[in-house]
Short mmCIF file of C-alpha atoms and ligand atoms in Angstrom, two decimals:
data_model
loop_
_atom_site.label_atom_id
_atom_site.label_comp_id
_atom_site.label_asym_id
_atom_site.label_seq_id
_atom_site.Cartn_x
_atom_site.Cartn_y
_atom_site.Cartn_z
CA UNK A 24 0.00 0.00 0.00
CA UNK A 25 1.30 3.37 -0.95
CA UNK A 26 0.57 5.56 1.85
CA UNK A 27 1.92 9.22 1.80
CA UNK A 28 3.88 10.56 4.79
CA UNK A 29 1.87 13.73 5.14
CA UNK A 30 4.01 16.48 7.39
CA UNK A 31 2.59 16.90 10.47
CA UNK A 32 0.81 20.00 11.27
CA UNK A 33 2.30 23.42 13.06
CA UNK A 34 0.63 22.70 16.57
CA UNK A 35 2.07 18.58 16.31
CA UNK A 36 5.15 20.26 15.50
CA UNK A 37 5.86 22.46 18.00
CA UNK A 38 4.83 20.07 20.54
CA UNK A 39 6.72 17.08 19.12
CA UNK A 40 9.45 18.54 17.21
CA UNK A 41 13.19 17.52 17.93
CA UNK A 42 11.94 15.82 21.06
CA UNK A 43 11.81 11.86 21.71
CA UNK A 44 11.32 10.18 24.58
CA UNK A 45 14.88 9.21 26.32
CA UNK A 46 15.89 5.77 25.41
CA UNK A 47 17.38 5.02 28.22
CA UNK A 48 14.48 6.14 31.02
CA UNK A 49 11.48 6.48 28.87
CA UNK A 50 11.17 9.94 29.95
CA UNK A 51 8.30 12.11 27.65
CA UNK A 52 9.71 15.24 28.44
CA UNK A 53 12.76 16.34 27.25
CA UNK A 54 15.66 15.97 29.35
CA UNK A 55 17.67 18.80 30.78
CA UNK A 56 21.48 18.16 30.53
CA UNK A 57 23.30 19.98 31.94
CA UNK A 58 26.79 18.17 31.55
CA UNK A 59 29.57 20.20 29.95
CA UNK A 60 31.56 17.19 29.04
CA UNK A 61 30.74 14.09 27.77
CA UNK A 62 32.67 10.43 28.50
CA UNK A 63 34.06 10.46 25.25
CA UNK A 64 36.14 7.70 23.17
CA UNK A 65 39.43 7.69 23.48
CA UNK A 66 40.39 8.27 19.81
CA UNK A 67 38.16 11.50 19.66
CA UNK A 68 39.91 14.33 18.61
CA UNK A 69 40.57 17.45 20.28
CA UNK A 70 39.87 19.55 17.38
CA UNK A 71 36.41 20.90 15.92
CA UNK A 72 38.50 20.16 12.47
CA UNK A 73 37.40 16.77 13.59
CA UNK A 74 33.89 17.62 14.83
CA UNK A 75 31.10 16.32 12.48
CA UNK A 76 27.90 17.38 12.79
CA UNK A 77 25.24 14.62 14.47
CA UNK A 78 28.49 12.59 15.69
CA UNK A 79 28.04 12.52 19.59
CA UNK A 80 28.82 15.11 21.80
CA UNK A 81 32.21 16.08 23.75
CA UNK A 82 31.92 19.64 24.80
CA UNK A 83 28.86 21.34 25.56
CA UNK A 84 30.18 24.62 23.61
CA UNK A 85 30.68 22.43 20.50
CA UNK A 86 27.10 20.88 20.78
CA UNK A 87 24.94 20.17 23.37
CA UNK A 88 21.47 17.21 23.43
CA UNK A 89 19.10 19.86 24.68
CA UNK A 90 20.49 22.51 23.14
CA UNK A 91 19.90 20.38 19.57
CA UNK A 92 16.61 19.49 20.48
CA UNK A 93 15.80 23.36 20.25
CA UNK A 94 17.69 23.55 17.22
CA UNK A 95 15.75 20.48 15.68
CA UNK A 96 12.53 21.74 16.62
CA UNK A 97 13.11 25.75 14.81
CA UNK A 98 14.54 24.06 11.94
CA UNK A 99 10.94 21.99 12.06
CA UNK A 100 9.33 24.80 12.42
CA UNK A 101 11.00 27.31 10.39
CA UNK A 102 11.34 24.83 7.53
CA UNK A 103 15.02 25.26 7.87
CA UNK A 104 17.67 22.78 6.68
CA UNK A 105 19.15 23.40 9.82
CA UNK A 106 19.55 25.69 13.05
CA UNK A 107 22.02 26.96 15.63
CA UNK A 108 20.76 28.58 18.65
CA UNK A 109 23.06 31.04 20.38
CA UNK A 110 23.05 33.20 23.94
CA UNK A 111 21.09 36.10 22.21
CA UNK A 112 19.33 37.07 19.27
CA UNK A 113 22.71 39.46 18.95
CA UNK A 114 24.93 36.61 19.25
CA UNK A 115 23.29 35.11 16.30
CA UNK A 116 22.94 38.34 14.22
CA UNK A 117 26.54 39.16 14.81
CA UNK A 118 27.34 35.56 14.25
CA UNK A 119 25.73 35.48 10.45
CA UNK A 120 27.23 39.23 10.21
CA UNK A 121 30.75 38.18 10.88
CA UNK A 122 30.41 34.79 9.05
CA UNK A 123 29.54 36.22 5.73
CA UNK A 124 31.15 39.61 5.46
CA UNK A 125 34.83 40.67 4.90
CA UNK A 126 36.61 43.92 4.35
CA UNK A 127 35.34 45.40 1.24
CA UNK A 128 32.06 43.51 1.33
CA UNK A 129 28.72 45.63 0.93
CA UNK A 130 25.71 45.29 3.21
CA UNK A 131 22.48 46.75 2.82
CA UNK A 132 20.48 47.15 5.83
CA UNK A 133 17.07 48.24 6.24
CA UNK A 134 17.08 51.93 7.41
CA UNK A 135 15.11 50.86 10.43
CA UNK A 136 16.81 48.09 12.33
CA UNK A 137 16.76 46.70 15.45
CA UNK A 138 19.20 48.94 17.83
CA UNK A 139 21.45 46.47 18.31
CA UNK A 140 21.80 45.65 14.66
CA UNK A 141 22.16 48.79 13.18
CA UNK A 142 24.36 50.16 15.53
CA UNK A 143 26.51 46.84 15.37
CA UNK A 144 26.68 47.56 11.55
CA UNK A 145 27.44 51.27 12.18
CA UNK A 146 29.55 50.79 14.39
CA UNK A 147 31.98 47.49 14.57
CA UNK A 148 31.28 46.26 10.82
CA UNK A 149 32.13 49.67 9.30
CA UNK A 150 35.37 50.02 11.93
CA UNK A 151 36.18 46.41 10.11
CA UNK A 152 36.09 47.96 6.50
CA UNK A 153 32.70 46.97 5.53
CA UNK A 154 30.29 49.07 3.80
CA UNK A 155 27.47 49.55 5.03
CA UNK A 156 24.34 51.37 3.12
CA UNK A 157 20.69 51.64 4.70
CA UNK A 158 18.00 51.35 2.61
CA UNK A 159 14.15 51.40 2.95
CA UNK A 160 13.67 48.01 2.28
CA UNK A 161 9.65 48.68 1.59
CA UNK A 162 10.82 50.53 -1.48
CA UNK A 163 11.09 48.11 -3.90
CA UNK A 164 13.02 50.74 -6.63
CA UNK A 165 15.17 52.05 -3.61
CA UNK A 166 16.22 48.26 -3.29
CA UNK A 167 16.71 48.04 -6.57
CA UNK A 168 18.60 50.88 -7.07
CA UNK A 169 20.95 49.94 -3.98
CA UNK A 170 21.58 46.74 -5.70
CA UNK A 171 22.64 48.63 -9.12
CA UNK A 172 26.02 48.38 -7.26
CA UNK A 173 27.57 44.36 -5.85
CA UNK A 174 26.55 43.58 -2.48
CA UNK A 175 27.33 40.24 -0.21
CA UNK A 176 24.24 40.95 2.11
CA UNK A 177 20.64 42.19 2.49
CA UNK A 178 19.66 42.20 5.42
CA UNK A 179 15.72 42.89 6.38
CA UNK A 180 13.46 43.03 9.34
CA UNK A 181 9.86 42.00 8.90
CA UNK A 182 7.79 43.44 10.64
CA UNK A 183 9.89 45.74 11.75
CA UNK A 184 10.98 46.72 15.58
CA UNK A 185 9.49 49.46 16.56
CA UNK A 186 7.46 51.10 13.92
CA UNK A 187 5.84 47.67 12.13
CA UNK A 188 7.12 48.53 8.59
CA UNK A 189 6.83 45.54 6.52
CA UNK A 190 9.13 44.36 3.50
CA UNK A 191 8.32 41.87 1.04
CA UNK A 192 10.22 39.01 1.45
CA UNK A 193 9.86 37.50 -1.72
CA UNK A 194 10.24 40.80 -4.28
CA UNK A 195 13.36 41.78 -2.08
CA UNK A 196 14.91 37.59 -2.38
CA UNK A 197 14.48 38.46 -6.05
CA UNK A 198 16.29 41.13 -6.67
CA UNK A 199 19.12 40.13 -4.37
CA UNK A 200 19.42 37.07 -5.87
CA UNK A 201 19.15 38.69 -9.14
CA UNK A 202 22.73 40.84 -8.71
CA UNK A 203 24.30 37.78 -6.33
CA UNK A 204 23.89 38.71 -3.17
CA UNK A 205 21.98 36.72 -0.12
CA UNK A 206 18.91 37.84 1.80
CA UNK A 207 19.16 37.36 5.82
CA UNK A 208 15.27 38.08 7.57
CA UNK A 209 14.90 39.02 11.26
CA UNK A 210 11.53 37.35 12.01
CA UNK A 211 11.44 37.97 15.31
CA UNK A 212 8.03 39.84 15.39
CA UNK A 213 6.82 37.06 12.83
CA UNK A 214 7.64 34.15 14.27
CA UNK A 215 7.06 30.69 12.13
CA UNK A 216 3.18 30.82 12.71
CA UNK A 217 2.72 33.97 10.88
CA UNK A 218 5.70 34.19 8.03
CA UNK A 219 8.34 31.53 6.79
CA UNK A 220 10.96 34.11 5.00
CA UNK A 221 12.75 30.51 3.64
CA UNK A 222 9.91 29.56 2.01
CA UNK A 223 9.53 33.06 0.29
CA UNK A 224 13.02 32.71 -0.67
CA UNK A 225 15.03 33.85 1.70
CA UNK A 226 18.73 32.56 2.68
CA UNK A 227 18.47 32.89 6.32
CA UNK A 228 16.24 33.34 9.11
CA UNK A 229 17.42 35.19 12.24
CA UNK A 230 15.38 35.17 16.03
CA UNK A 231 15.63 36.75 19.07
CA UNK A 232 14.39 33.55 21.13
CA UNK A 233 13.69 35.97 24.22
CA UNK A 234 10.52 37.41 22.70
CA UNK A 235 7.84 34.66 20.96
CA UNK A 236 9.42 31.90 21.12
CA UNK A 237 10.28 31.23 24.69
CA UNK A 238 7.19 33.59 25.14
CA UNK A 239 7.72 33.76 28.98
CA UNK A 240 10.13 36.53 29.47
CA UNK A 241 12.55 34.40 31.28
CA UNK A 242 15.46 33.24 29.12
CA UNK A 243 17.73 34.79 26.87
CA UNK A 244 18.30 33.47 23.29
CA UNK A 245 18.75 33.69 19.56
CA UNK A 246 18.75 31.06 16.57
CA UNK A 247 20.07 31.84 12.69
CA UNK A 248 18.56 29.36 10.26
CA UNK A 249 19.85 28.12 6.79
CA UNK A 250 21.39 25.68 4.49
CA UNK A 251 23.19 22.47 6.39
CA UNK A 252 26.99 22.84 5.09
CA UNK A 253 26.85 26.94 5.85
CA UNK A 254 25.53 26.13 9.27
CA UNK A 255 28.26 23.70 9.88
CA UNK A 256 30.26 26.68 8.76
CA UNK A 257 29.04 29.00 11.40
CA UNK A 258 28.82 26.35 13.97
CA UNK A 259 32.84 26.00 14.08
CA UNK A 260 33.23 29.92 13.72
CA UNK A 261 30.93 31.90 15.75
CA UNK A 262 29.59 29.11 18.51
CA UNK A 263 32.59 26.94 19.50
CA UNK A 264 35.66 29.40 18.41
CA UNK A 265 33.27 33.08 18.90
CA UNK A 266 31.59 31.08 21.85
CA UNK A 267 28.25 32.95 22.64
CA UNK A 268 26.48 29.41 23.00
CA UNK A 269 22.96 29.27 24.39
CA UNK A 270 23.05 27.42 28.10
CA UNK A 271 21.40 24.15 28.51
CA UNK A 272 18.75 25.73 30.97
CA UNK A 273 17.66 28.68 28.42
CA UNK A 274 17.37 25.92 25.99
CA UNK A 275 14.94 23.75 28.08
CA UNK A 276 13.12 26.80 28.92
CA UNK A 277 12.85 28.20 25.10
CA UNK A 278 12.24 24.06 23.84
CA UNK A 279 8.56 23.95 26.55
CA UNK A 280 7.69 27.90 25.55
CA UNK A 281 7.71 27.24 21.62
CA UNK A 282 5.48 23.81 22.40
CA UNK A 283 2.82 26.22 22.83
CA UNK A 284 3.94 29.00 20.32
CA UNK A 285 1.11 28.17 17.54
CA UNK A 286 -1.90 28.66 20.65
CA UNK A 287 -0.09 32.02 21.99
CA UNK A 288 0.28 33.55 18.74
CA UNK A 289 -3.60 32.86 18.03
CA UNK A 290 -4.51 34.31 21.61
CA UNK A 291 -2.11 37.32 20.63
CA UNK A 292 -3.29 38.79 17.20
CA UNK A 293 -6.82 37.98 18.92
CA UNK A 294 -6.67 40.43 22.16
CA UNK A 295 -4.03 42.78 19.66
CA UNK A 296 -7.00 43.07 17.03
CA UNK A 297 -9.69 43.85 20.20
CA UNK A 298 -6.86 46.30 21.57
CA UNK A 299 -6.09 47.99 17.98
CA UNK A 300 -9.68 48.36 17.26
CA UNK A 301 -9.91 50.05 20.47
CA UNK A 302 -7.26 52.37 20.75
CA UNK A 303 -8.17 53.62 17.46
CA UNK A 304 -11.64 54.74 18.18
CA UNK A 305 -10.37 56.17 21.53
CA UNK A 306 -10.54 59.81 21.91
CA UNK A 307 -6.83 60.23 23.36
CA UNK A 308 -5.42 58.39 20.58
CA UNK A 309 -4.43 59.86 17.63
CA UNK A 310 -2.94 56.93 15.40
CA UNK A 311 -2.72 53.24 15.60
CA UNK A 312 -0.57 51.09 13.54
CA UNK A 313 -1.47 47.28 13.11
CA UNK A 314 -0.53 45.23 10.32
CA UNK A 315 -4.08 43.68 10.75
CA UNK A 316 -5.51 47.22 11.05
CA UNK A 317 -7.51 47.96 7.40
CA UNK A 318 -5.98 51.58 8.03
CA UNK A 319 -2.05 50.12 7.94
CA UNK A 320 -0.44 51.36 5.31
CA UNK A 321 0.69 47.57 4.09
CA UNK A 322 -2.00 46.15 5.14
CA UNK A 323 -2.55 44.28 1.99
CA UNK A 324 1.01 42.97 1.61
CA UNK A 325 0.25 41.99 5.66
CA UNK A 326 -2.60 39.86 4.31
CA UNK A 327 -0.65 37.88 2.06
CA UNK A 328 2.54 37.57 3.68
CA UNK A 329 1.43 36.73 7.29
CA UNK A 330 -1.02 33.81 8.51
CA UNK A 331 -0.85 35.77 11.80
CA UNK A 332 -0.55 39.81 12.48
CA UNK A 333 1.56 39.07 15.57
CA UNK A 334 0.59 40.76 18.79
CA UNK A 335 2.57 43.83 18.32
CA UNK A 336 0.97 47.40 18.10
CA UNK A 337 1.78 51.23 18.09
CA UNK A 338 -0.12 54.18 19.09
CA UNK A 339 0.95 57.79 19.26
CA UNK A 340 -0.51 60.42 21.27
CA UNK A 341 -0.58 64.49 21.49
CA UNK A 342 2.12 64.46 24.12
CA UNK A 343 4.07 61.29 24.12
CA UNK A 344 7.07 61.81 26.70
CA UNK A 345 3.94 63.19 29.35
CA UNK A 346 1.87 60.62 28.62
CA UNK A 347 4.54 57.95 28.87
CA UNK A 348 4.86 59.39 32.72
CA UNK A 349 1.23 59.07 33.28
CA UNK A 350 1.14 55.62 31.85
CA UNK A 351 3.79 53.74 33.81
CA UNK A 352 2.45 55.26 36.87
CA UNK A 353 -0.95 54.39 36.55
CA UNK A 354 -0.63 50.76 34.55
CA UNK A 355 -2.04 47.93 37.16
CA UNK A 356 -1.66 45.35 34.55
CA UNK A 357 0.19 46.35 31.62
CA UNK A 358 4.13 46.54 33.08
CA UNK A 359 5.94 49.60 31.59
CA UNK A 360 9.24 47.64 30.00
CA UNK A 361 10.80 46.84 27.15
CA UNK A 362 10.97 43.85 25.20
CA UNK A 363 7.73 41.88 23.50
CA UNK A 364 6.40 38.57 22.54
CA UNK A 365 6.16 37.16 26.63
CA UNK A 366 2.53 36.13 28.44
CA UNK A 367 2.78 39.74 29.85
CA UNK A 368 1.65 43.04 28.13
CA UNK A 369 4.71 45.01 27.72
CA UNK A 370 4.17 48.70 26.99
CA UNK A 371 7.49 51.05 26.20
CA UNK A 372 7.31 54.58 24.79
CA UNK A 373 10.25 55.29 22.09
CA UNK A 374 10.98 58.91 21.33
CA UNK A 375 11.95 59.40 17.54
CA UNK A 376 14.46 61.35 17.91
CA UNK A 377 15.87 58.85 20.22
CA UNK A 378 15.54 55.73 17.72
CA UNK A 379 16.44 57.61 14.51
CA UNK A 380 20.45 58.40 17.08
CA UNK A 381 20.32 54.67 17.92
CA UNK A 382 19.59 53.79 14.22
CA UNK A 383 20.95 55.73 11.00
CA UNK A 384 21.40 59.38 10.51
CA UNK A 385 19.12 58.86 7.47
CA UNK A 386 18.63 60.85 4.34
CA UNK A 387 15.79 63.59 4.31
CA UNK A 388 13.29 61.13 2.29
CA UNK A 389 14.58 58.21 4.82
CA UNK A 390 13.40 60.57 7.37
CA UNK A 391 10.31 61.49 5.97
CA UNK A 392 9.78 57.81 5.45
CA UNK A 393 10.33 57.04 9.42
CA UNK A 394 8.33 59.74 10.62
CA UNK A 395 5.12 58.69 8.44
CA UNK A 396 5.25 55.49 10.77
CA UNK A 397 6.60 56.86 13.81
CA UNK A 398 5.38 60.30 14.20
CA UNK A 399 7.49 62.08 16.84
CA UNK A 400 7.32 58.61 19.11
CA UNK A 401 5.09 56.11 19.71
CA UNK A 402 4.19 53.54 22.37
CA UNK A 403 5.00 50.17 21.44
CA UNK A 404 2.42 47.57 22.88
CA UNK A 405 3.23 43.91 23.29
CA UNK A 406 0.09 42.38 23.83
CA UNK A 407 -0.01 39.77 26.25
CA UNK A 408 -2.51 36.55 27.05
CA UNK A 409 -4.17 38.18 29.46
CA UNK A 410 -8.41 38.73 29.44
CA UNK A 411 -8.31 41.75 26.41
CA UNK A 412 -11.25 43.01 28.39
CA UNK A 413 -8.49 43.98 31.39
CA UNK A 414 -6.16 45.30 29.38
CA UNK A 415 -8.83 47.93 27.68
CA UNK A 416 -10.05 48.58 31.16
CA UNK A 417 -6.56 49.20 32.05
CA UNK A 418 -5.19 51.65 29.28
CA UNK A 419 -8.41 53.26 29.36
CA UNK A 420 -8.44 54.54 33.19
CA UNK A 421 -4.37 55.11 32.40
CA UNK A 422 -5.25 57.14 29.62
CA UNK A 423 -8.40 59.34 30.97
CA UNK A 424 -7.54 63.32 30.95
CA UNK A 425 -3.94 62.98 29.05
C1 LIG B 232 15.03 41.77 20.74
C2 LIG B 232 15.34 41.73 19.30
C3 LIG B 232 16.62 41.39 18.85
C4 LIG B 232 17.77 41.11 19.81
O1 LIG B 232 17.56 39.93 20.52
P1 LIG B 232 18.22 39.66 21.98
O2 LIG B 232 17.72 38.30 22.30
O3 LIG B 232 17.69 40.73 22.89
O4 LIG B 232 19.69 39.74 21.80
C5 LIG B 232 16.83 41.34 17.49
N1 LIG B 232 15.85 41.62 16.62
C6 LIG B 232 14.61 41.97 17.01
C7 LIG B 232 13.58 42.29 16.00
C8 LIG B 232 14.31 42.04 18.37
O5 LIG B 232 13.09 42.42 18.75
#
């Protein structure tokens, strides 16, 4: 009988992914090991130059079991060839930075970057004679035209952190492609439920594994995602000679929040839609940007590119800065903090001025650009699993007689 082996679905995935029982105990959940070093045989060699992948473990900075059960399940989930987590979603951006580029390489960066990125490329990657050029990666010609000159590296964020500017994956994988040069996404806002940049042809897939996919707020993490040999690549480089290796704990921590990523992510762009909806007919509240908000200005490229808007959204008010006092005093449930994706509403108010210093001095038009998203600052809300109804009830007391 010919029966087809049908992949199993998103929620089987996550739960099952990477993990089997132990063999030796019978244990159903994953194991937490902890070990550094591993009894090893005695003609092993010293050297990662004889390391091969899937070949047994020795040190827990060359590979690690619970750390590659993570790894297993992304790749799973991503639709990855493979996947290396590291300590932060930093260590693996600066891991695929200083992997691919060399001095005299070009990257192009989208013009609004996570901090951390864009200053790492402003800063370090520039000092280390690579050029650097932002561009607005939702202009398609201003891509185009940025690629009218050889680049090693695009690099995008979709959404992107803080203002919810989207790029299309797939136009911006063809160009690249088109002139020889590789597409990296940050999908950190997207996370595998709504968006699969691989599958829209991207070359690799970055995370910050603190924000959806542990989904707790309570370990630090990143993963990059791409083809085998290249991972193998990056694996000797940047984890065991670099070193910024996720720990076993973090792992175990990240492995049991992603089980449950598909449900979160549904209970997310739920209570974000409710909160959106609200926010925007509230009389305080003078703009609210949602990529599953009608009134977005990519709303339709949204549609099609994400199975899920994500539980991210940004408001601006008259007086931002004052309002931003009023709010994280008077917040009961909502905490006043950075960072996003956990079971807790995060709220954070970001001052343009502020993110275009920690960004890119930009061009007037890049400017212009920002500031249609951003206004002069806006709050970013992560919105969390708690009753929607609460969290109205909440920003609506906090926000009576700004
Ligand atoms: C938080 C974040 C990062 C950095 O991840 P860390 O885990 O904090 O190092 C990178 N990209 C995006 C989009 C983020 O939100």
């Amino acid at each position: 009988m010919n029966r087809e082996v049908k992949k199993p679905g998103l929620r089987t995935r996550a739960v099952h992914a990477g993990e089997e029982p132990d063999p030796c105990t019978g244990a159903s959940a994953p194991n937490l090991v902890m070990s550094t070093t591993f009894v090893a045989d005695p003609g092993a060699s010293f050297s990662i130059e004889g390391f091969e992948e899937g070949a047994g473990y020795i040190y827990s900075r060359w590979a690690n079991p619970t750390v590659a059960q993570l790894e297993r399940k992304l790749a799973e989930l991503e639709g990855a060839p493979a996947c290396l987590a590291f300590a932060s979603g930093m260590a693996a951006i600066s891991a695929l930075f200083l992997h691919l580029l060399r001095p005299g390489d070009r990257l192009l960066i989208s013009d609004v970057s996570y901090a951390g990125a864009a200053e790492l490329a402003k800063g370090l990657l520039t000092e280390l004679g690579v050029e650097v050029d932002r561009v607005d990666m939702s202009d398609l010609a201003a891509v185009a035209r940025a690629l009218s000159r050889p680049a090693r590296l695009v690099y995008i964020e979709t959404p992107c952190n803080p203002i919810l500017r989207l790029t299309d994956i797939a136009s911006v994988a063809g160009l690249a492609h088109a002139q020889g040069a590789v597409l990296a996404a940050d999908s950190t806002f997207a996370t595998p439920v709504a968006t699969r940049p691989l599958e829209l042809g991207a070359d690799y897939v970055l995370h910050s594994l603190t924000k959806y996919l542990c989904g707790h707020g309570d370990a630090v993490g990143g993963a990059l995602l791409g083809p085998r040999e290249e991972m193998a690549r990056v694996r000797k480089e940047m984890l065991v000679h670099v070193g910024g290796v996720l720990s076993p704990f973090n792992a175990w921590l990240i492995l049991r929040g992603a089980a449950t990523l598909p449900l979160r992510m549904q209970a997310h762009e739920q209570a974000a839609l409710v909160l959106a909806r609200f926010l925007e007919g509230h009389p305080q509240v003078r703009r609210v940007i949602y990529p599953g908000l009608d009134s977005h200005p990519q709303h339709a490229l949204a549609a099609r590119q994400m199975a899920n808007f994500s539980g991210i959204l940004t408001f601006q008010v008259a007086d931002g800065p004052a309002a931003a006092r009023v709010l994280a005093e008077r917040l009961r449930v909502i905490h006043y903090a950075v960072s996003l994706g956990h079971h807790r509403s995060l709220i954070f108010y970001m001052h343009t001025d502020d993110l275009l210093a920690s960004s890119f001095p930009l061009i007037p038009e890049q400017e212009a650009a920002y500031r249609a998203f951003a206004g002069e600052g806006l709050f970013r809300l992560s919105v969390g699993l708690e009753d929607p109804e609460d969290l109205m009830t909440d920003l609506d007391q906090a926000l009576q007689g700004l």
